[in-house]
């Protein structure tokens, strides 16, 4: 329990954290990986290289300091992080490692400004936050055991492998032990653990793209290439594309994730699912669930892609459009190829805009679910904000470390 004096000290550090947050978190990760290399497997080096992990942590630390007296205000953020921690198998014994390196980094970055009072206050604050995460994560682990029948990693067989687009490949996975699969919540992801080239294990999260309740899990993996010269190619995605064949084995942890399709208060308002690139994967699972469980509700599925070569699940969406009269699909390509234009097998060209929303929705209110690249999410957020959509009606997920759509 933090004392009033400790709370006051934490609040006083907010300006310094806002100014030096990314310097602090960059120092923290470098220090922790050096002093405790055993935690490296929990992190994606591409996110470290791009700086997204450091920015996400800096934002989280600032938010915690600002809400130190009302941590319940951060419940959604805590749930998002706790689900991610569980997906990777993080346990209570890992928290002292983080705490030790975080406090040392505060001392080393701030120097003489990091007084004993500041270190003491942040030690107490970190301890309180760690307890919140540990307690919630233990609940999630227990829920996984109850809901899915296992925790940790379990062997699955690749039953089928197929191309979803030129750069996205789907794997259909069934448990090696033959036990039935329980339905996941639409929008959840699983964790894959592999050891590329016989090296150290790496773990990555992949959304489940299948209809909940079928007898397999399907993940649809984009081959990730380096976004910049010094960044690595996606280790896990390239391994799955190049090395994993039908009949192969993968280790999976149970479904996790806070970005899930919610039961609507009423089904009169349309449900709008807006997917960019491989961000379609959780939304496709949501689409199946909504078609099965929200009969009669108008559903609009907007898919954005560069061109048809990299547009996934075209035939699958076309079949759903034929089978369900309450579903409208719209394909918008930002850079259609010459062959796309010759065939004319897309609905519109360009980026998402207000005109398209008016065309599909008019002035009606709706509930929105978004998933895709960060620039698309930020652009779409601004479109919905300008349209007057209530924030409570907008649900979204970043691929990778969480960010801020308002930025």
Short mmCIF file of C-alpha atoms in Angstrom, two decimals:
data_model
loop_
_atom_site.label_atom_id
_atom_site.label_comp_id
_atom_site.label_asym_id
_atom_site.label_seq_id
_atom_site.Cartn_x
_atom_site.Cartn_y
_atom_site.Cartn_z
CA UNK A 1 0.00 0.00 0.00
CA UNK A 2 1.50 3.33 -1.03
CA UNK A 3 1.66 6.07 1.54
CA UNK A 4 0.36 9.57 0.85
CA UNK A 5 3.94 10.83 0.69
CA UNK A 6 4.87 8.15 -1.86
CA UNK A 7 1.85 9.01 -4.01
CA UNK A 8 2.85 12.68 -3.94
CA UNK A 9 6.41 11.82 -5.02
CA UNK A 10 5.15 9.68 -7.91
CA UNK A 11 2.92 12.49 -9.16
CA UNK A 12 5.86 14.90 -8.98
CA UNK A 13 7.87 12.66 -11.32
CA UNK A 14 5.29 12.83 -14.15
CA UNK A 15 6.94 15.78 -15.99
CA UNK A 16 10.34 14.08 -15.88
CA UNK A 17 8.81 10.84 -17.18
CA UNK A 18 7.07 12.66 -20.01
CA UNK A 19 10.34 14.29 -21.00
CA UNK A 20 12.64 11.31 -20.54
CA UNK A 21 10.30 8.32 -20.83
CA UNK A 22 11.70 6.80 -24.00
CA UNK A 23 15.31 7.37 -22.89
CA UNK A 24 14.45 5.59 -19.66
CA UNK A 25 12.68 2.64 -21.27
CA UNK A 26 15.39 2.21 -23.91
CA UNK A 27 17.98 2.10 -21.13
CA UNK A 28 15.75 -0.30 -19.16
CA UNK A 29 15.44 -2.84 -21.98
CA UNK A 30 19.15 -2.70 -22.82
CA UNK A 31 20.01 -3.19 -19.15
CA UNK A 32 17.54 -6.03 -18.60
CA UNK A 33 18.60 -7.94 -21.71
CA UNK A 34 22.23 -7.58 -20.63
CA UNK A 35 21.73 -8.48 -16.97
CA UNK A 36 18.94 -11.05 -17.44
CA UNK A 37 19.22 -12.55 -20.93
CA UNK A 38 16.80 -15.31 -19.92
CA UNK A 39 13.90 -12.92 -20.61
CA UNK A 40 14.89 -12.27 -24.25
CA UNK A 41 12.54 -14.99 -25.52
CA UNK A 42 9.53 -12.95 -24.36
CA UNK A 43 10.30 -10.05 -26.71
CA UNK A 44 10.13 -9.46 -30.46
CA UNK A 45 13.43 -7.93 -31.66
CA UNK A 46 11.67 -6.17 -34.55
CA UNK A 47 9.60 -4.15 -32.05
CA UNK A 48 12.77 -3.27 -30.15
CA UNK A 49 14.52 -2.21 -33.36
CA UNK A 50 11.59 -0.02 -34.41
CA UNK A 51 11.26 1.53 -30.95
CA UNK A 52 7.58 0.63 -30.61
CA UNK A 53 8.18 -1.48 -27.51
CA UNK A 54 10.03 1.36 -25.78
CA UNK A 55 7.35 3.92 -26.67
CA UNK A 56 4.58 1.62 -25.47
CA UNK A 57 6.29 1.06 -22.11
CA UNK A 58 7.06 4.77 -21.70
CA UNK A 59 3.40 5.57 -22.29
CA UNK A 60 2.29 2.92 -19.83
CA UNK A 61 4.63 4.19 -17.10
CA UNK A 62 3.45 7.78 -17.58
CA UNK A 63 -0.19 6.68 -17.52
CA UNK A 64 0.37 4.74 -14.31
CA UNK A 65 2.07 7.70 -12.66
CA UNK A 66 -0.76 10.02 -13.71
CA UNK A 67 -3.41 7.63 -12.34
CA UNK A 68 -1.49 6.46 -9.29
CA UNK A 69 -4.44 7.34 -7.05
CA UNK A 70 -7.07 5.78 -9.33
CA UNK A 71 -5.51 2.65 -10.90
CA UNK A 72 -8.98 1.37 -11.79
CA UNK A 73 -8.96 3.98 -14.59
CA UNK A 74 -6.31 1.82 -16.29
CA UNK A 75 -8.35 -1.40 -16.14
CA UNK A 76 -8.54 -1.77 -19.93
CA UNK A 77 -4.81 -1.26 -20.35
CA UNK A 78 -4.05 -3.69 -17.52
CA UNK A 79 -6.27 -6.33 -19.13
CA UNK A 80 -4.57 -5.91 -22.51
CA UNK A 81 -1.11 -6.31 -20.99
CA UNK A 82 -2.13 -9.16 -18.67
CA UNK A 83 -3.55 -11.12 -21.60
CA UNK A 84 -0.30 -10.58 -23.51
CA UNK A 85 1.77 -11.68 -20.51
CA UNK A 86 -0.24 -14.88 -20.13
CA UNK A 87 0.04 -15.63 -23.84
CA UNK A 88 3.83 -15.67 -23.43
CA UNK A 89 3.86 -17.62 -20.17
CA UNK A 90 5.07 -14.81 -17.92
CA UNK A 91 4.90 -15.83 -14.25
CA UNK A 92 5.12 -14.14 -10.85
CA UNK A 93 8.86 -14.88 -10.59
CA UNK A 94 9.57 -12.66 -13.60
CA UNK A 95 8.30 -9.49 -11.93
CA UNK A 96 11.29 -9.00 -9.55
CA UNK A 97 13.60 -9.08 -12.61
CA UNK A 98 11.67 -6.24 -14.24
CA UNK A 99 11.44 -4.29 -10.99
CA UNK A 100 15.16 -4.55 -10.26
CA UNK A 101 16.13 -3.32 -13.72
CA UNK A 102 13.49 -0.58 -13.85
CA UNK A 103 14.57 0.93 -10.54
CA UNK A 104 18.23 0.68 -11.53
CA UNK A 105 17.45 2.43 -14.83
CA UNK A 106 15.61 5.25 -13.05
CA UNK A 107 18.69 5.71 -10.86
CA UNK A 108 21.16 5.53 -13.76
CA UNK A 109 19.20 7.76 -16.18
CA UNK A 110 18.11 10.45 -13.72
CA UNK A 111 21.34 10.40 -11.73
CA UNK A 112 21.32 12.75 -8.73
CA UNK A 113 17.70 13.69 -9.50
CA UNK A 114 16.71 10.15 -8.51
CA UNK A 115 16.66 10.82 -4.78
CA UNK A 116 16.16 8.04 -2.22
CA UNK A 117 12.56 9.27 -1.83
CA UNK A 118 11.90 8.82 -5.56
CA UNK A 119 13.44 5.34 -5.65
CA UNK A 120 11.49 4.33 -2.54
CA UNK A 121 8.22 5.65 -3.98
CA UNK A 122 8.72 3.91 -7.32
CA UNK A 123 9.68 0.66 -5.62
CA UNK A 124 6.38 0.76 -3.73
CA UNK A 125 4.45 1.79 -6.86
CA UNK A 126 5.99 -1.00 -8.91
CA UNK A 127 5.22 -3.52 -6.19
CA UNK A 128 1.57 -2.46 -6.14
CA UNK A 129 1.32 -2.66 -9.93
CA UNK A 130 3.05 -6.05 -10.02
CA UNK A 131 0.51 -7.41 -7.54
CA UNK A 132 -2.34 -6.23 -9.79
CA UNK A 133 -0.85 -8.01 -12.80
CA UNK A 134 0.10 -11.18 -10.95
CA UNK A 135 -3.39 -11.58 -9.49
CA UNK A 136 -5.15 -10.96 -12.82
CA UNK A 137 -2.77 -13.23 -14.72
CA UNK A 138 -3.33 -16.09 -12.30
CA UNK A 139 -7.06 -15.72 -12.94
CA UNK A 140 -6.49 -15.89 -16.71
CA UNK A 141 -4.31 -19.00 -16.37
CA UNK A 142 -7.05 -20.67 -14.34
CA UNK A 143 -9.67 -19.63 -16.89
CA UNK A 144 -7.57 -21.14 -19.68
CA UNK A 145 -7.38 -24.45 -17.85
CA UNK A 146 -11.15 -24.42 -17.30
CA UNK A 147 -12.16 -23.14 -20.74
CA UNK A 148 -9.61 -24.84 -23.00
CA UNK A 149 -8.25 -27.73 -20.95
CA UNK A 150 -4.61 -26.74 -20.91
CA UNK A 151 -2.10 -24.06 -19.95
CA UNK A 152 1.41 -23.55 -21.21
CA UNK A 153 2.35 -25.06 -24.57
CA UNK A 154 0.76 -28.05 -26.27
CA UNK A 155 1.69 -29.85 -29.51
CA UNK A 156 -0.53 -29.36 -32.55
CA UNK A 157 -0.38 -31.02 -35.96
CA UNK A 158 -0.55 -28.99 -39.17
CA UNK A 159 -3.61 -30.58 -40.78
CA UNK A 160 -3.64 -28.31 -43.82
CA UNK A 161 -1.65 -25.45 -45.31
CA UNK A 162 -2.96 -23.06 -47.95
CA UNK A 163 -2.21 -19.64 -49.41
CA UNK A 164 -4.59 -16.86 -48.37
CA UNK A 165 -2.78 -14.35 -50.62
CA UNK A 166 0.67 -13.91 -52.17
CA UNK A 167 2.14 -12.99 -48.78
CA UNK A 168 -0.23 -14.64 -46.27
CA UNK A 169 -0.32 -18.37 -45.56
CA UNK A 170 -2.92 -20.19 -43.45
CA UNK A 171 -2.18 -23.17 -41.22
CA UNK A 172 -5.00 -25.40 -39.96
CA UNK A 173 -4.00 -26.91 -36.62
CA UNK A 174 -5.40 -29.82 -34.60
CA UNK A 175 -4.25 -31.13 -31.19
CA UNK A 176 -1.78 -33.99 -31.41
CA UNK A 177 -3.49 -35.70 -28.45
CA UNK A 178 -6.83 -35.79 -30.28
CA UNK A 179 -8.67 -33.90 -27.56
CA UNK A 180 -11.58 -31.73 -28.77
CA UNK A 181 -11.06 -27.99 -29.06
CA UNK A 182 -13.28 -25.62 -27.15
CA UNK A 183 -14.52 -22.54 -28.98
CA UNK A 184 -12.33 -19.46 -28.65
CA UNK A 185 -13.74 -15.98 -28.25
CA UNK A 186 -13.86 -14.31 -31.68
CA UNK A 187 -10.91 -11.95 -31.90
CA UNK A 188 -8.55 -13.93 -29.66
CA UNK A 189 -5.03 -14.99 -30.63
CA UNK A 190 -2.85 -17.97 -29.83
CA UNK A 191 0.91 -18.07 -29.22
CA UNK A 192 3.20 -20.15 -31.43
CA UNK A 193 6.58 -21.28 -30.10
CA UNK A 194 9.21 -22.42 -32.59
CA UNK A 195 13.00 -22.88 -32.65
CA UNK A 196 14.15 -21.65 -36.07
CA UNK A 197 17.22 -23.47 -37.41
CA UNK A 198 17.47 -25.30 -34.09
CA UNK A 199 18.23 -22.06 -32.25
CA UNK A 200 16.65 -20.49 -29.21
CA UNK A 201 12.83 -20.70 -28.99
CA UNK A 202 10.86 -17.66 -30.12
CA UNK A 203 7.20 -16.93 -29.41
CA UNK A 204 4.76 -14.92 -31.51
CA UNK A 205 1.05 -14.17 -31.27
CA UNK A 206 -1.23 -14.91 -34.23
CA UNK A 207 -4.94 -14.16 -34.33
CA UNK A 208 -7.32 -17.03 -34.93
CA UNK A 209 -9.04 -16.50 -38.28
CA UNK A 210 -11.44 -19.44 -38.16
CA UNK A 211 -15.09 -19.72 -37.19
CA UNK A 212 -15.26 -20.32 -33.41
CA UNK A 213 -16.31 -23.84 -32.48
CA UNK A 214 -14.87 -25.81 -35.42
CA UNK A 215 -12.49 -28.72 -34.76
CA UNK A 216 -9.31 -26.86 -35.71
CA UNK A 217 -7.52 -23.57 -35.12
CA UNK A 218 -6.50 -21.54 -38.15
CA UNK A 219 -3.76 -18.93 -38.11
CA UNK A 220 -3.05 -16.83 -41.18
CA UNK A 221 0.52 -15.54 -41.16
CA UNK A 222 1.92 -12.70 -43.22
CA UNK A 223 5.54 -13.10 -44.27
CA UNK A 224 7.17 -10.19 -42.47
CA UNK A 225 10.09 -8.58 -44.27
CA UNK A 226 12.40 -5.99 -42.73
CA UNK A 227 10.85 -2.53 -42.71
CA UNK A 228 14.28 -0.89 -42.64
CA UNK A 229 17.80 -1.90 -43.63
CA UNK A 230 19.05 -2.66 -40.15
CA UNK A 231 15.91 -4.41 -38.92
CA UNK A 232 15.60 -8.21 -39.11
CA UNK A 233 13.09 -10.10 -41.20
CA UNK A 234 10.29 -11.68 -39.20
CA UNK A 235 11.98 -14.71 -37.65
CA UNK A 236 8.86 -16.67 -36.82
CA UNK A 237 6.75 -15.73 -39.84
CA UNK A 238 9.50 -16.66 -42.31
CA UNK A 239 10.11 -19.93 -40.46
CA UNK A 240 6.41 -20.81 -40.70
CA UNK A 241 6.30 -19.92 -44.40
CA UNK A 242 9.51 -21.74 -45.34
CA UNK A 243 9.80 -24.68 -42.95
CA UNK A 244 6.39 -25.80 -41.70
CA UNK A 245 4.58 -28.26 -43.96
CA UNK A 246 1.41 -30.34 -43.63
CA UNK A 247 1.97 -33.03 -41.02
CA UNK A 248 4.46 -30.84 -39.15
CA UNK A 249 4.23 -29.97 -35.46
CA UNK A 250 3.82 -26.65 -33.70
CA UNK A 251 3.60 -25.76 -30.04
CA UNK A 252 0.63 -23.56 -29.15
CA UNK A 253 -0.45 -21.80 -25.96
CA UNK A 254 -4.22 -21.38 -25.37
CA UNK A 255 -6.21 -18.47 -26.81
CA UNK A 256 -5.78 -15.06 -25.18
CA UNK A 257 -6.74 -11.49 -25.92
CA UNK A 258 -8.96 -8.62 -24.86
CA UNK A 259 -10.02 -7.57 -28.40
CA UNK A 260 -13.12 -9.72 -28.72
CA UNK A 261 -16.58 -9.36 -30.20
CA UNK A 262 -18.95 -8.08 -27.54
CA UNK A 263 -22.62 -9.03 -27.20
CA UNK A 264 -24.58 -5.98 -28.39
CA UNK A 265 -27.17 -4.25 -26.22
CA UNK A 266 -29.42 -4.35 -29.29
CA UNK A 267 -28.99 -5.52 -32.88
CA UNK A 268 -30.82 -2.69 -34.63
CA UNK A 269 -27.59 -0.76 -35.15
CA UNK A 270 -25.24 -2.11 -37.85
CA UNK A 271 -21.99 -3.85 -36.99
CA UNK A 272 -19.08 -2.52 -39.06
CA UNK A 273 -15.84 -4.51 -39.30
CA UNK A 274 -12.95 -2.59 -40.91
CA UNK A 275 -9.85 -4.61 -41.82
CA UNK A 276 -6.50 -3.53 -43.23
CA UNK A 277 -4.14 -6.14 -44.68
CA UNK A 278 -3.49 -9.08 -42.37
CA UNK A 279 -5.55 -7.23 -39.74
CA UNK A 280 -8.48 -9.10 -41.23
CA UNK A 281 -7.64 -12.22 -39.21
CA UNK A 282 -9.41 -11.44 -35.88
CA UNK A 283 -12.21 -9.63 -37.72
CA UNK A 284 -12.92 -12.65 -39.92
CA UNK A 285 -13.43 -14.77 -36.81
CA UNK A 286 -15.71 -12.03 -35.44
CA UNK A 287 -17.63 -12.01 -38.72
CA UNK A 288 -18.36 -15.72 -38.47
CA UNK A 289 -19.48 -15.34 -34.85
CA UNK A 290 -21.73 -12.37 -35.64
CA UNK A 291 -23.34 -14.16 -38.60
CA UNK A 292 -24.02 -17.18 -36.38
CA UNK A 293 -25.02 -15.41 -33.18
CA UNK A 294 -26.50 -12.04 -34.16
CA UNK A 295 -28.99 -13.17 -36.81
CA UNK A 296 -30.83 -10.35 -38.46
CA UNK A 297 -28.24 -7.72 -37.61
CA UNK A 298 -26.91 -5.74 -40.55
CA UNK A 299 -23.18 -6.41 -40.90
CA UNK A 300 -20.84 -4.35 -43.09
CA UNK A 301 -17.35 -5.72 -43.73
CA UNK A 302 -14.89 -3.22 -45.22
CA UNK A 303 -11.63 -4.76 -46.40
CA UNK A 304 -8.67 -2.56 -47.33
CA UNK A 305 -5.67 -3.91 -49.19
CA UNK A 306 -2.89 -2.70 -51.47
CA UNK A 307 -4.07 -4.85 -54.39
CA UNK A 308 -5.72 -8.20 -55.03
CA UNK A 309 -2.42 -10.11 -54.99
CA UNK A 310 -1.99 -9.37 -51.28
CA UNK A 311 -5.71 -9.29 -50.45
CA UNK A 312 -6.51 -12.37 -48.30
CA UNK A 313 -9.70 -14.45 -48.09
CA UNK A 314 -11.36 -13.09 -51.22
CA UNK A 315 -13.19 -16.31 -52.09
CA UNK A 316 -14.17 -16.93 -48.47
CA UNK A 317 -15.73 -13.49 -48.11
CA UNK A 318 -17.49 -13.82 -51.47
CA UNK A 319 -19.05 -17.10 -50.32
CA UNK A 320 -20.27 -15.50 -47.08
CA UNK A 321 -21.71 -12.58 -49.04
CA UNK A 322 -23.71 -15.06 -51.15
CA UNK A 323 -24.90 -17.06 -48.14
CA UNK A 324 -25.97 -14.25 -45.80
CA UNK A 325 -28.40 -11.57 -46.93
CA UNK A 326 -27.61 -9.38 -43.90
CA UNK A 327 -23.92 -9.09 -44.91
CA UNK A 328 -22.47 -6.39 -47.16
CA UNK A 329 -18.79 -6.62 -48.09
CA UNK A 330 -16.77 -3.80 -49.66
CA UNK A 331 -13.24 -4.16 -51.01
CA UNK A 332 -11.17 -0.98 -51.32
CA UNK A 333 -7.75 -1.19 -52.93
CA UNK A 334 -5.25 1.61 -52.37
CA UNK A 335 -2.94 0.71 -55.28
CA UNK A 336 -4.78 -1.64 -57.65
CA UNK A 337 -2.63 -3.29 -60.30
CA UNK A 338 -3.29 -3.11 -64.02
CA UNK A 339 -4.79 -6.60 -63.89
CA UNK A 340 -7.04 -5.55 -61.00
CA UNK A 341 -8.34 -2.70 -63.12
CA UNK A 342 -8.82 -4.95 -66.14
CA UNK A 343 -10.88 -7.43 -64.12
CA UNK A 344 -12.64 -4.77 -62.05
CA UNK A 345 -13.01 -7.22 -59.17
CA UNK A 346 -12.97 -4.65 -56.38
CA UNK A 347 -15.48 -2.07 -55.22
CA UNK A 348 -13.53 1.17 -54.91
CA UNK A 349 -10.06 2.66 -55.00
CA UNK A 350 -8.05 4.79 -52.56
CA UNK A 351 -7.92 5.03 -48.80
CA UNK A 352 -10.84 4.88 -46.42
CA UNK A 353 -12.75 8.15 -46.39
CA UNK A 354 -15.90 9.76 -45.06
CA UNK A 355 -17.63 9.38 -48.42
CA UNK A 356 -17.38 5.59 -48.24
CA UNK A 357 -18.83 5.56 -44.72
CA UNK A 358 -21.72 7.74 -45.87
CA UNK A 359 -22.29 5.46 -48.86
CA UNK A 360 -22.49 2.35 -46.71
CA UNK A 361 -24.11 3.77 -43.56
CA UNK A 362 -25.76 7.04 -44.42
CA UNK A 363 -26.12 8.98 -41.18
CA UNK A 364 -26.90 5.93 -39.06
CA UNK A 365 -24.96 5.14 -35.90
CA UNK A 366 -23.13 1.84 -35.73
CA UNK A 367 -20.66 -0.24 -33.72
CA UNK A 368 -17.15 -0.42 -35.21
CA UNK A 369 -14.30 -2.93 -34.90
CA UNK A 370 -10.95 -1.97 -36.48
CA UNK A 371 -7.75 -3.90 -37.04
CA UNK A 372 -4.86 -3.14 -39.34
CA UNK A 373 -1.61 -1.17 -39.68
CA UNK A 374 -1.17 1.74 -37.28
CA UNK A 375 -1.48 4.49 -39.95
CA UNK A 376 -4.80 3.03 -41.08
CA UNK A 377 -6.07 2.81 -37.50
CA UNK A 378 -5.15 6.42 -36.78
CA UNK A 379 -6.73 7.62 -40.01
CA UNK A 380 -9.92 5.65 -39.39
CA UNK A 381 -10.12 6.86 -35.79
CA UNK A 382 -10.09 10.45 -37.03
CA UNK A 383 -12.80 9.66 -39.61
CA UNK A 384 -15.03 8.15 -36.95
CA UNK A 385 -14.33 10.99 -34.53
CA UNK A 386 -15.30 13.53 -37.23
CA UNK A 387 -18.45 11.51 -37.84
CA UNK A 388 -19.37 11.90 -34.15
CA UNK A 389 -19.02 8.24 -33.23
CA UNK A 390 -18.93 7.63 -29.47
CA UNK A 391 -15.58 6.21 -28.34
CA UNK A 392 -17.44 3.39 -26.59
CA UNK A 393 -18.61 2.21 -30.02
CA UNK A 394 -15.09 1.90 -31.45
CA UNK A 395 -13.07 -1.23 -30.67
CA UNK A 396 -9.59 -1.75 -32.09
CA UNK A 397 -6.40 -3.73 -31.83
CA UNK A 398 -2.83 -2.86 -32.77
CA UNK A 399 -0.65 -5.58 -34.21
CA UNK A 400 2.41 -5.35 -31.99
CA UNK A 401 2.84 -3.13 -28.91
CA UNK A 402 -0.22 -1.02 -28.14
CA UNK A 403 -0.16 2.58 -29.25
CA UNK A 404 -2.27 5.71 -29.09
CA UNK A 405 -4.68 6.40 -31.92
CA UNK A 406 -4.96 10.06 -30.97
CA UNK A 407 -1.28 10.68 -31.59
#
